[in-house]
Short mmCIF file of C-alpha atoms in Angstrom, two decimals:
data_model
loop_
_atom_site.label_atom_id
_atom_site.label_comp_id
_atom_site.label_asym_id
_atom_site.label_seq_id
_atom_site.Cartn_x
_atom_site.Cartn_y
_atom_site.Cartn_z
CA MET A 1 -11.89 57.08 -90.55
CA LYS A 2 -13.78 54.19 -92.31
CA LYS A 3 -11.95 51.74 -90.01
CA ILE A 4 -13.07 53.83 -86.93
CA ILE A 5 -16.65 53.93 -88.10
CA ALA A 6 -16.65 50.26 -88.79
CA THR A 7 -15.36 49.47 -85.22
CA ILE A 8 -17.93 51.73 -83.66
CA ALA A 9 -20.78 49.90 -85.78
CA MET A 10 -19.43 46.60 -84.74
CA CYS A 11 -19.40 47.59 -80.91
CA ALA A 12 -22.91 48.90 -81.26
CA LEU A 13 -24.20 45.76 -82.70
CA SER A 14 -22.31 43.72 -79.98
CA SER A 15 -23.88 45.82 -77.24
CA SER A 16 -27.30 45.70 -78.79
CA ALA A 17 -26.97 41.96 -79.04
CA ILE A 18 -26.03 41.77 -75.34
CA ALA A 19 -28.71 44.14 -74.36
CA ASP A 20 -31.48 41.97 -76.14
CA PHE A 21 -31.01 39.18 -73.62
CA LEU A 22 -32.13 40.53 -70.21
CA THR A 23 -32.14 39.05 -66.87
CA GLY A 24 -35.18 39.28 -64.22
CA THR A 25 -34.51 40.00 -60.55
CA ASP A 26 -32.63 37.23 -58.88
CA ASN A 27 -32.25 35.28 -62.19
CA ARG A 28 -35.73 34.26 -61.81
CA CYS A 29 -36.37 34.76 -65.67
CA PHE A 30 -34.63 35.82 -68.90
CA ILE A 31 -36.20 37.60 -71.98
CA ASP A 32 -34.86 37.91 -75.39
CA THR A 33 -36.25 41.20 -76.88
CA SER A 34 -34.59 40.79 -80.34
CA GLY A 35 -37.46 39.21 -81.77
CA TRP A 36 -40.93 38.36 -80.35
CA ASN A 37 -39.97 38.82 -76.77
CA GLU A 38 -39.08 35.21 -76.07
CA SER A 39 -38.95 34.55 -72.26
CA TRP A 40 -38.19 31.80 -69.85
CA PHE A 41 -39.55 31.74 -66.27
CA CYS A 42 -38.26 29.41 -63.53
CA GLY A 43 -41.37 28.38 -61.57
CA LYS A 44 -44.20 30.74 -60.59
CA SER A 45 -44.32 33.54 -62.98
CA ASP A 46 -46.18 36.78 -64.14
CA ASP A 47 -46.46 38.57 -67.42
CA LYS A 48 -43.21 40.51 -67.27
CA CYS A 49 -39.44 39.78 -66.99
CA ALA A 50 -36.90 42.63 -66.53
CA ASP A 51 -39.80 45.13 -66.86
CA LYS A 52 -40.47 43.81 -70.37
CA LYS A 53 -43.77 42.29 -71.30
CA ALA A 54 -43.38 38.73 -71.77
CA THR A 55 -47.08 37.59 -72.47
CA GLY A 56 -49.67 38.61 -75.04
CA GLY A 57 -49.60 39.01 -78.81
CA TYR A 58 -46.12 38.38 -80.61
CA ARG A 59 -44.69 36.93 -77.51
CA ASN A 60 -43.36 33.48 -76.75
CA PRO A 61 -43.12 32.60 -72.90
CA HIS A 62 -41.73 29.38 -71.54
CA TYR A 63 -42.26 28.02 -68.13
CA LEU A 64 -39.61 25.78 -66.67
CA TYR A 65 -39.50 23.96 -63.47
CA HIS A 66 -36.85 22.46 -61.21
CA GLY A 67 -34.23 20.56 -63.38
CA GLU A 68 -35.44 21.77 -66.67
CA TYR A 69 -33.32 24.04 -68.76
CA PHE A 70 -33.20 26.11 -72.01
CA THR A 71 -30.03 26.95 -74.02
CA LYS A 72 -29.08 30.39 -75.34
CA ASP A 73 -25.95 30.79 -77.36
CA SER A 74 -24.63 27.32 -76.43
CA THR A 75 -25.11 27.95 -72.65
CA ARG A 76 -27.50 25.91 -70.61
CA TYR A 77 -29.72 27.88 -68.07
CA TYR A 78 -31.13 25.42 -65.51
CA CYS A 79 -34.14 26.04 -63.37
CA CYS A 80 -33.58 25.65 -59.57
CA ASN A 81 -36.26 25.02 -57.11
CA GLY A 82 -39.03 26.51 -59.28
CA THR A 83 -42.64 24.92 -58.90
CA THR A 84 -45.96 26.08 -59.95
CA ASP A 85 -46.29 27.79 -56.63
CA GLU A 86 -42.61 28.96 -55.80
CA ILE A 87 -40.32 31.31 -57.81
CA GLY A 88 -36.96 29.67 -58.53
CA ARG A 89 -33.69 30.94 -60.16
CA PHE A 90 -31.79 30.10 -63.25
CA VAL A 91 -28.17 28.81 -62.88
CA LYS A 92 -25.79 28.46 -65.95
CA ALA A 93 -24.06 25.12 -65.91
CA SER A 94 -23.17 22.42 -68.35
CA SER A 95 -24.84 19.56 -66.21
CA PHE A 96 -27.50 19.67 -63.46
CA ASN A 97 -25.94 17.21 -61.07
CA LYS A 98 -22.26 17.12 -59.71
CA THR A 99 -20.25 14.67 -57.73
CA GLU A 100 -17.61 15.42 -55.21
CA THR A 101 -15.36 13.03 -53.18
CA ILE A 102 -15.78 13.42 -49.44
CA THR A 103 -12.91 12.22 -46.95
CA VAL A 104 -14.20 11.02 -43.51
CA GLN A 105 -11.92 10.70 -40.36
CA LEU A 106 -13.35 7.75 -38.51
CA ASP A 107 -13.74 7.49 -34.87
CA GLY A 108 -12.20 4.02 -34.73
CA GLY A 109 -9.07 5.25 -36.68
CA GLY A 110 -8.38 5.55 -40.27
CA LYS A 111 -10.09 7.49 -43.15
CA CYS A 112 -12.45 6.54 -45.98
CA ASN A 113 -13.63 8.26 -49.13
CA TYR A 114 -17.22 8.37 -50.61
CA SER A 115 -18.92 10.23 -53.24
CA ARG A 116 -21.60 12.88 -52.52
CA LYS A 117 -23.99 13.69 -55.32
CA THR A 118 -25.70 17.18 -55.37
CA ASP A 119 -27.45 19.25 -57.90
CA ILE A 120 -26.31 22.83 -58.93
CA CYS A 121 -29.07 24.30 -56.80
CA GLY A 122 -27.41 22.93 -53.73
CA ASN A 123 -29.77 20.19 -53.00
CA ILE A 124 -28.20 16.86 -51.82
CA ILE A 125 -29.34 13.91 -53.96
CA LYS A 126 -27.17 11.21 -52.53
CA ASP A 127 -25.01 11.50 -49.27
CA GLU A 128 -24.35 8.02 -47.80
CA LYS A 129 -21.21 8.38 -45.59
CA CYS A 130 -18.68 5.58 -45.60
CA THR A 131 -17.94 3.69 -42.28
CA THR A 132 -15.17 1.36 -43.23
CA PRO A 133 -11.65 2.65 -43.60
CA ASP A 134 -9.96 2.63 -46.83
CA LYS A 135 -6.58 2.37 -45.08
CA CYS A 136 -5.47 2.05 -41.63
CA PRO A 137 -2.75 3.84 -39.82
CA ALA A 138 0.73 2.17 -39.45
CA GLN A 139 0.97 -0.76 -36.94
CA THR A 140 -2.80 -1.41 -37.21
CA ILE A 141 -4.91 -3.72 -39.40
CA LEU A 142 -8.46 -3.56 -40.79
CA ARG A 143 -10.65 -5.89 -38.90
CA ASN A 144 -14.60 -5.99 -38.69
CA GLY A 145 -14.59 -2.47 -40.24
CA GLN A 146 -12.19 -0.91 -37.87
CA CYS A 147 -8.47 -0.23 -37.59
CA VAL A 148 -7.30 -2.17 -34.55
CA THR A 149 -3.93 -3.13 -33.09
CA PRO A 150 -3.06 -6.79 -33.64
CA CYS A 151 -2.78 -9.02 -30.60
CA ILE A 152 0.57 -9.61 -28.85
CA ASP A 153 2.08 -13.07 -28.34
CA GLY A 154 -0.11 -15.20 -26.04
CA TYR A 155 -3.36 -13.37 -26.87
CA VAL A 156 -5.81 -13.78 -29.68
CA PHE A 157 -9.02 -12.00 -30.79
CA GLU A 158 -11.95 -12.97 -28.74
CA SER A 159 -13.90 -14.09 -31.84
CA ALA A 160 -14.33 -13.46 -35.51
CA THR A 161 -16.66 -10.59 -34.92
CA LEU A 162 -14.97 -9.25 -31.91
CA ASN A 163 -11.92 -7.16 -31.86
CA ARG A 164 -10.89 -7.57 -28.23
CA CYS A 165 -7.61 -9.30 -27.48
CA ILE A 166 -7.89 -12.15 -24.74
CA GLU A 167 -5.27 -14.42 -23.08
CA CYS A 168 -5.14 -17.94 -24.22
CA PRO A 169 -2.59 -19.86 -22.02
CA ASP A 170 -1.30 -23.14 -23.57
CA SER A 171 -2.60 -26.32 -21.69
CA GLN A 172 -3.97 -29.79 -22.21
CA THR A 173 -7.32 -28.57 -23.02
CA GLN A 174 -6.54 -25.36 -24.97
CA GLY A 175 -4.11 -23.61 -27.21
CA ILE A 176 -3.58 -20.95 -29.95
CA GLN A 177 -4.19 -22.24 -33.47
CA GLY A 178 -2.89 -20.50 -36.55
CA ILE A 179 -0.36 -17.69 -37.34
CA GLY A 180 -0.40 -13.96 -38.04
CA TYR A 181 -3.64 -11.96 -37.65
CA ASP A 182 -5.83 -15.21 -37.95
CA LYS A 183 -4.84 -16.91 -34.76
CA LYS A 184 -7.67 -18.16 -32.57
CA CYS A 185 -8.10 -19.85 -29.26
CA ILE A 186 -9.17 -23.41 -29.23
CA ARG A 187 -10.88 -24.41 -26.04
CA CYS A 188 -12.13 -28.00 -24.97
CA LYS A 189 -14.38 -29.14 -22.29
CA SER A 190 -12.61 -30.03 -18.90
CA THR A 191 -13.31 -33.63 -19.64
CA GLU A 192 -11.57 -33.37 -23.14
CA ILE A 193 -8.03 -33.19 -24.43
CA LEU A 194 -6.94 -30.97 -27.41
CA ASN A 195 -5.22 -32.82 -30.00
CA LYS A 196 -2.70 -30.25 -31.32
CA ASP A 197 -2.05 -32.11 -34.47
CA THR A 198 -5.49 -31.99 -35.61
CA TRP A 199 -6.77 -29.06 -33.34
CA LYS A 200 -9.77 -31.20 -32.29
CA CYS A 201 -11.21 -31.86 -28.83
CA GLU A 202 -11.08 -35.57 -28.12
CA ASP A 203 -12.86 -37.38 -25.35
CA PRO A 204 -10.47 -39.68 -23.41
CA GLU A 205 -13.33 -41.88 -22.23
CA ALA A 206 -14.23 -42.60 -25.82
CA GLN A 207 -10.66 -43.29 -26.74
CA LYS A 208 -10.40 -45.58 -23.70
CA LYS A 209 -13.38 -47.59 -24.96
CA GLN A 210 -11.85 -47.75 -28.35
CA LEU A 211 -8.50 -48.99 -26.97
CA GLN A 212 -10.34 -51.60 -24.97
CA LYS A 213 -11.45 -53.10 -28.15
CA ASP A 214 -8.18 -52.95 -29.91
CA VAL A 215 -4.98 -51.26 -28.80
CA ALA A 216 -2.83 -52.55 -31.66
CA THR A 217 -3.36 -56.19 -32.43
CA GLY A 218 -7.13 -56.34 -32.96
CA LYS A 219 -7.55 -58.51 -29.85
CA LYS A 220 -9.67 -57.36 -27.00
CA ILE A 221 -7.59 -56.66 -23.97
CA ALA A 222 -8.33 -55.44 -20.53
CA ILE A 223 -7.15 -52.04 -19.53
CA SER A 224 -7.33 -51.00 -15.98
CA ARG A 225 -8.38 -47.58 -14.86
CA GLY A 226 -5.22 -47.19 -13.21
CA ILE A 227 -3.23 -47.35 -16.72
CA MET A 228 -5.62 -45.02 -18.08
CA GLU A 229 -5.20 -42.46 -15.43
CA GLN A 230 -1.48 -42.56 -15.81
CA CYS A 231 -1.64 -41.36 -19.38
CA TRP A 232 -4.41 -38.77 -19.03
CA GLN A 233 -1.82 -35.78 -19.34
CA CYS A 234 -0.84 -37.04 -22.74
CA PRO A 235 -1.19 -33.92 -25.19
CA ASP A 236 -2.58 -35.77 -28.11
CA SER A 237 -4.42 -39.00 -29.05
CA ASN A 238 -1.40 -40.70 -30.65
CA LEU A 239 0.71 -40.40 -27.58
CA TYR A 240 -2.25 -41.38 -25.43
CA LYS A 241 -2.60 -44.54 -27.25
CA ASP A 242 1.15 -45.27 -27.30
CA CYS A 243 1.13 -44.72 -23.64
CA VAL A 244 -1.83 -46.81 -22.78
CA LYS A 245 -0.52 -49.54 -25.28
CA SER A 246 2.90 -49.78 -23.56
CA LEU A 247 1.74 -49.89 -19.99
CA ALA A 248 -0.93 -52.53 -21.05
CA LYS A 249 1.72 -54.60 -22.55
CA GLN A 250 3.96 -54.01 -19.54
CA GLN A 251 6.56 -52.37 -21.75
CA GLU A 252 9.14 -49.61 -20.88
CA LEU A 253 7.78 -46.25 -21.57
CA SER A 254 9.95 -44.20 -23.91
CA ASP A 255 11.54 -40.91 -22.56
CA ALA A 256 9.26 -38.98 -25.09
CA ILE A 257 6.17 -40.54 -23.62
CA LYS A 258 7.24 -39.98 -19.92
CA THR A 259 8.17 -36.33 -20.80
CA LYS A 260 5.20 -35.26 -22.76
CA CYS A 261 2.78 -37.15 -20.76
CA LYS A 262 4.25 -36.15 -17.51
CA ILE A 263 4.53 -39.57 -15.96
CA SER A 264 7.24 -40.04 -13.33
CA GLU A 265 8.84 -43.25 -12.24
#
């Protein structure tokens, strides 16, 4: 019988302790009636909470606003959206702000993740969506912030900032430099020749003037326009010099020069 009475007494105390801490409508306020009616209001308030008088003698009201909190029995109660003119509500939480990871499916292909920061009241603090894929689908590459398909052989990306593939046929004045995804089309002026050893555009006229000064021996020799015109299709400056030098000295052209410079008998 004593045990039963003790158990009933403990339950009564527990219920009484719970009943002492009362909640106002929509969690707008809390009041602890176990002592001097200590109360907490979120935002605009009046003199009562849960129909209990919160102001006046022997009472201890507290007025909290958005982001502020009080602690009761190791639990935090944050005021949400309460101001001097607006009634807010209390929310129980361990911290006011929270961060969640958001995954975005991008229009250009691929996905990216970013962190969105909100408060426990539902207000967005930071929501800056990502635009660059974290990873691209198979058979695509990340270029200029987009997932794109690599160019096929004979094609290159139009420029460092554009992702469109363009054709770049090999010729005396242009060619594809590089390998893999970093290939680019080198184009020379119509009056220039592309040196595919150095990948620089060279001016045949300037070369002719230099060769006129000194082809090989350091002596100035006359080189006719006819000789220069025969060698104009040489793919690089070294072959061009060898071609002009041989013709100027009336030497037999090698098969390599004839083939690469497209000189027929």
